[in-house]
Amino acid sequence: MTTVPAPRRPPLRPRPRVVALSTAVSVAALLVLVAVGGVLDQPLLIPPLAASMALVAGAPELPLAQPRSVVGGQLLSALTGFAVLTVAGPGLWGAAVAGGLALGVMAVARTPHSPAAATAVIVALQDPPFPAFLGLLLLASVLLVALGLAGARAAGRPYPAYWF
């Protein structure tokens, strides 16, 4: 006899105030990255960081959204991209390997953050300057966590569940 699993239901709809505040915080955080990048004359906003902010603001309870995962996952994935870049050079094949390897590196380090796999791909495709890219990525990741913390407090949501 086979048992049929119970049907799953989508998550409950969040309260309108939480949606409004989370959305506003996400927009504000990404605008801060643009503004700081403008002051530094360096781009801080890259697509994986928009996805990171969506997790931090929209699902702050998930392990993927915790500061350890956001900052650590982004940095470890970038380092993975640089390692693959050193071996394979820039290109699509190396980018695919870097994106996949980033998952394993984050899992071993207990810093799961799916948007960061895209950071490894960007590094392996674009070959950015190592120290500058890591420094800017660290700054951007910390800013996202800080703004996510402020937004969660304003929305009455607990964040972070843990730091390290």
mmCIF file of C-alpha atoms in Angstrom:
data_model
loop_
_atom_site.group_PDB
_atom_site.id
_atom_site.type_symbol
_atom_site.label_atom_id
_atom_site.label_comp_id
_atom_site.label_asym_id
_atom_site.label_seq_id
_atom_site.Cartn_x
_atom_site.Cartn_y
_atom_site.Cartn_z
ATOM 1 C CA MET A 1 0.000 0.000 0.000
ATOM 2 C CA THR A 2 1.370 3.391 -1.009
ATOM 3 C CA THR A 3 0.675 6.510 0.954
ATOM 4 C CA VAL A 4 0.005 9.720 -0.872
ATOM 5 C CA PRO A 5 1.604 12.772 0.718
ATOM 6 C CA ALA A 6 -0.720 15.505 1.860
ATOM 7 C CA PRO A 7 -1.022 18.347 -0.624
ATOM 8 C CA ARG A 8 1.227 21.287 0.139
ATOM 9 C CA ARG A 9 -0.124 24.747 0.365
ATOM 10 C CA PRO A 10 1.552 27.995 -0.573
ATOM 11 C CA PRO A 11 2.796 30.141 2.291
ATOM 12 C CA LEU A 12 0.370 32.446 3.988
ATOM 13 C CA ARG A 13 0.113 35.938 2.567
ATOM 14 C CA PRO A 14 2.100 38.364 4.731
ATOM 15 C CA ARG A 15 0.386 41.340 6.307
ATOM 16 C CA PRO A 16 0.199 44.367 3.976
ATOM 17 C CA ARG A 17 2.353 46.440 6.342
ATOM 18 C CA VAL A 18 5.096 43.802 6.290
ATOM 19 C CA VAL A 19 4.974 43.597 2.488
ATOM 20 C CA ALA A 20 5.127 47.386 2.158
ATOM 21 C CA LEU A 21 8.020 47.749 4.604
ATOM 22 C CA SER A 22 9.965 44.800 3.182
ATOM 23 C CA THR A 23 9.569 46.145 -0.342
ATOM 24 C CA ALA A 24 10.539 49.672 0.700
ATOM 25 C CA VAL A 25 13.601 48.391 2.552
ATOM 26 C CA SER A 26 14.652 46.308 -0.432
ATOM 27 C CA VAL A 27 14.341 49.266 -2.819
ATOM 28 C CA ALA A 28 16.116 51.572 -0.352
ATOM 29 C CA ALA A 29 18.962 49.109 0.203
ATOM 30 C CA LEU A 30 19.584 48.682 -3.510
ATOM 31 C CA LEU A 31 19.456 52.452 -3.997
ATOM 32 C CA VAL A 32 22.029 52.818 -1.208
ATOM 33 C CA LEU A 33 24.307 50.437 -3.103
ATOM 34 C CA VAL A 34 23.906 52.580 -6.214
ATOM 35 C CA ALA A 35 24.580 55.784 -4.255
ATOM 36 C CA VAL A 36 27.636 54.429 -2.430
ATOM 37 C CA GLY A 37 28.904 52.991 -5.697
ATOM 38 C CA GLY A 38 28.497 56.422 -7.272
ATOM 39 C CA VAL A 39 30.515 58.053 -4.493
ATOM 40 C CA LEU A 40 33.234 55.404 -4.843
ATOM 41 C CA ASP A 41 33.024 55.531 -8.638
ATOM 42 C CA GLN A 42 32.681 51.727 -8.561
ATOM 43 C CA PRO A 43 29.563 49.637 -9.184
ATOM 44 C CA LEU A 44 28.301 48.026 -5.981
ATOM 45 C CA LEU A 45 24.990 46.763 -7.316
ATOM 46 C CA ILE A 46 25.351 43.461 -9.133
ATOM 47 C CA PRO A 47 22.404 41.118 -9.820
ATOM 48 C CA PRO A 48 23.221 38.548 -7.103
ATOM 49 C CA LEU A 49 23.031 41.299 -4.474
ATOM 50 C CA ALA A 50 19.492 42.190 -5.557
ATOM 51 C CA ALA A 51 18.589 38.543 -4.990
ATOM 52 C CA SER A 52 20.378 38.637 -1.623
ATOM 53 C CA MET A 53 18.325 41.625 -0.561
ATOM 54 C CA ALA A 54 15.110 39.892 -1.638
ATOM 55 C CA LEU A 55 15.957 37.109 0.807
ATOM 56 C CA VAL A 56 17.016 39.425 3.628
ATOM 57 C CA ALA A 57 13.939 41.653 3.341
ATOM 58 C CA GLY A 58 11.403 39.100 2.179
ATOM 59 C CA ALA A 59 12.321 35.972 4.124
ATOM 60 C CA PRO A 60 14.495 37.046 7.067
ATOM 61 C CA GLU A 61 13.815 33.819 8.956
ATOM 62 C CA LEU A 62 15.470 31.573 6.355
ATOM 63 C CA PRO A 63 19.034 30.308 6.840
ATOM 64 C CA LEU A 64 19.827 31.721 3.372
ATOM 65 C CA ALA A 65 19.073 35.242 4.662
ATOM 66 C CA GLN A 66 21.214 35.207 7.805
ATOM 67 C CA PRO A 67 24.235 37.544 7.991
ATOM 68 C CA ARG A 68 26.659 34.614 8.112
ATOM 69 C CA SER A 69 25.210 33.288 4.867
ATOM 70 C CA VAL A 70 24.816 36.598 3.068
ATOM 71 C CA VAL A 71 28.322 37.886 3.783
ATOM 72 C CA GLY A 72 30.118 34.548 4.017
ATOM 73 C CA GLY A 73 28.327 32.997 1.065
ATOM 74 C CA GLN A 74 29.052 35.965 -1.174
ATOM 75 C CA LEU A 75 32.739 36.110 -0.234
ATOM 76 C CA LEU A 76 33.322 32.358 -0.438
ATOM 77 C CA SER A 77 31.577 32.183 -3.800
ATOM 78 C CA ALA A 78 33.656 35.047 -5.144
ATOM 79 C CA LEU A 79 36.806 33.276 -3.944
ATOM 80 C CA THR A 80 35.572 30.107 -5.642
ATOM 81 C CA GLY A 81 35.097 32.072 -8.852
ATOM 82 C CA PHE A 82 38.622 33.471 -8.585
ATOM 83 C CA ALA A 83 40.056 29.990 -7.956
ATOM 84 C CA VAL A 84 38.338 28.588 -11.040
ATOM 85 C CA LEU A 85 39.390 31.650 -13.016
ATOM 86 C CA THR A 86 43.024 30.985 -12.067
ATOM 87 C CA VAL A 87 42.804 27.425 -13.343
ATOM 88 C CA ALA A 88 40.512 27.785 -16.357
ATOM 89 C CA GLY A 89 40.671 31.449 -17.352
ATOM 90 C CA PRO A 90 37.564 33.483 -18.088
ATOM 91 C CA GLY A 91 34.784 31.800 -20.027
ATOM 92 C CA LEU A 92 31.466 30.024 -19.941
ATOM 93 C CA TRP A 93 32.836 26.575 -19.067
ATOM 94 C CA GLY A 94 34.740 27.889 -16.068
ATOM 95 C CA ALA A 95 31.768 30.012 -15.036
ATOM 96 C CA ALA A 96 29.548 26.930 -15.000
ATOM 97 C CA VAL A 97 32.067 25.050 -12.882
ATOM 98 C CA ALA A 98 32.483 28.031 -10.522
ATOM 99 C CA GLY A 99 28.736 28.380 -10.018
ATOM 100 C CA GLY A 100 28.386 24.692 -9.221
ATOM 101 C CA LEU A 101 31.448 24.513 -6.983
ATOM 102 C CA ALA A 102 30.218 27.529 -5.027
ATOM 103 C CA LEU A 103 27.333 25.411 -3.757
ATOM 104 C CA GLY A 104 29.723 22.842 -2.299
ATOM 105 C CA VAL A 105 31.990 25.468 -0.770
ATOM 106 C CA MET A 106 29.054 27.205 0.897
ATOM 107 C CA ALA A 107 27.665 23.883 2.154
ATOM 108 C CA VAL A 108 30.979 22.876 3.717
ATOM 109 C CA ALA A 109 31.324 26.314 5.340
ATOM 110 C CA ARG A 110 27.674 26.289 6.496
ATOM 111 C CA THR A 111 26.970 29.553 4.693
ATOM 112 C CA PRO A 112 24.112 28.643 2.326
ATOM 113 C CA HIS A 113 23.180 31.572 0.105
ATOM 114 C CA SER A 114 21.927 30.671 -3.361
ATOM 115 C CA PRO A 115 22.342 34.154 -4.911
ATOM 116 C CA ALA A 116 26.059 33.909 -4.194
ATOM 117 C CA ALA A 117 26.490 31.118 -6.740
ATOM 118 C CA ALA A 118 25.784 33.778 -9.364
ATOM 119 C CA THR A 119 28.612 35.859 -7.916
ATOM 120 C CA ALA A 120 31.020 32.991 -8.659
ATOM 121 C CA VAL A 121 29.712 32.924 -12.226
ATOM 122 C CA ILE A 122 30.205 36.688 -12.626
ATOM 123 C CA VAL A 123 33.784 36.447 -11.362
ATOM 124 C CA ALA A 124 34.626 33.567 -13.682
ATOM 125 C CA LEU A 125 33.122 35.384 -16.657
ATOM 126 C CA GLN A 126 34.379 38.906 -16.083
ATOM 127 C CA ASP A 127 37.753 38.493 -14.338
ATOM 128 C CA PRO A 128 37.396 41.534 -12.049
ATOM 129 C CA PRO A 129 40.386 42.870 -10.094
ATOM 130 C CA PHE A 130 40.707 40.556 -7.080
ATOM 131 C CA PRO A 131 41.197 42.870 -4.065
ATOM 132 C CA ALA A 132 38.883 45.604 -5.323
ATOM 133 C CA PHE A 133 36.069 43.193 -6.143
ATOM 134 C CA LEU A 134 36.291 41.411 -2.775
ATOM 135 C CA GLY A 135 36.387 44.697 -0.864
ATOM 136 C CA LEU A 136 33.389 46.102 -2.723
ATOM 137 C CA LEU A 137 31.482 42.841 -2.346
ATOM 138 C CA LEU A 138 32.167 42.808 1.399
ATOM 139 C CA LEU A 139 31.008 46.418 1.734
ATOM 140 C CA ALA A 140 27.853 45.779 -0.281
ATOM 141 C CA SER A 141 26.996 42.596 1.626
ATOM 142 C CA VAL A 142 27.437 44.276 5.008
ATOM 143 C CA LEU A 143 25.299 47.215 3.886
ATOM 144 C CA LEU A 144 22.514 44.842 2.811
ATOM 145 C CA VAL A 145 22.574 43.053 6.156
ATOM 146 C CA ALA A 146 22.562 46.353 8.080
ATOM 147 C CA LEU A 147 19.661 47.751 6.084
ATOM 148 C CA GLY A 148 17.829 44.434 6.379
ATOM 149 C CA LEU A 149 18.266 44.605 10.138
ATOM 150 C CA ALA A 150 16.813 48.122 10.242
ATOM 151 C CA GLY A 151 13.919 47.105 8.008
ATOM 152 C CA ALA A 152 13.108 44.021 10.048
ATOM 153 C CA ARG A 153 13.007 46.109 13.203
ATOM 154 C CA ALA A 154 10.633 48.596 11.556
ATOM 155 C CA ALA A 155 8.378 45.749 10.377
ATOM 156 C CA GLY A 156 8.460 44.025 13.767
ATOM 157 C CA ARG A 157 10.123 40.946 12.291
ATOM 158 C CA PRO A 158 12.959 39.141 14.037
ATOM 159 C CA TYR A 159 16.241 39.375 12.148
ATOM 160 C CA PRO A 160 18.743 37.894 12.318
ATOM 161 C CA ALA A 161 17.941 34.475 13.706
ATOM 162 C CA TYR A 162 21.710 34.140 14.297
ATOM 163 C CA TRP A 163 24.865 36.033 13.372
ATOM 164 C CA PHE A 164 27.568 33.370 13.177
#
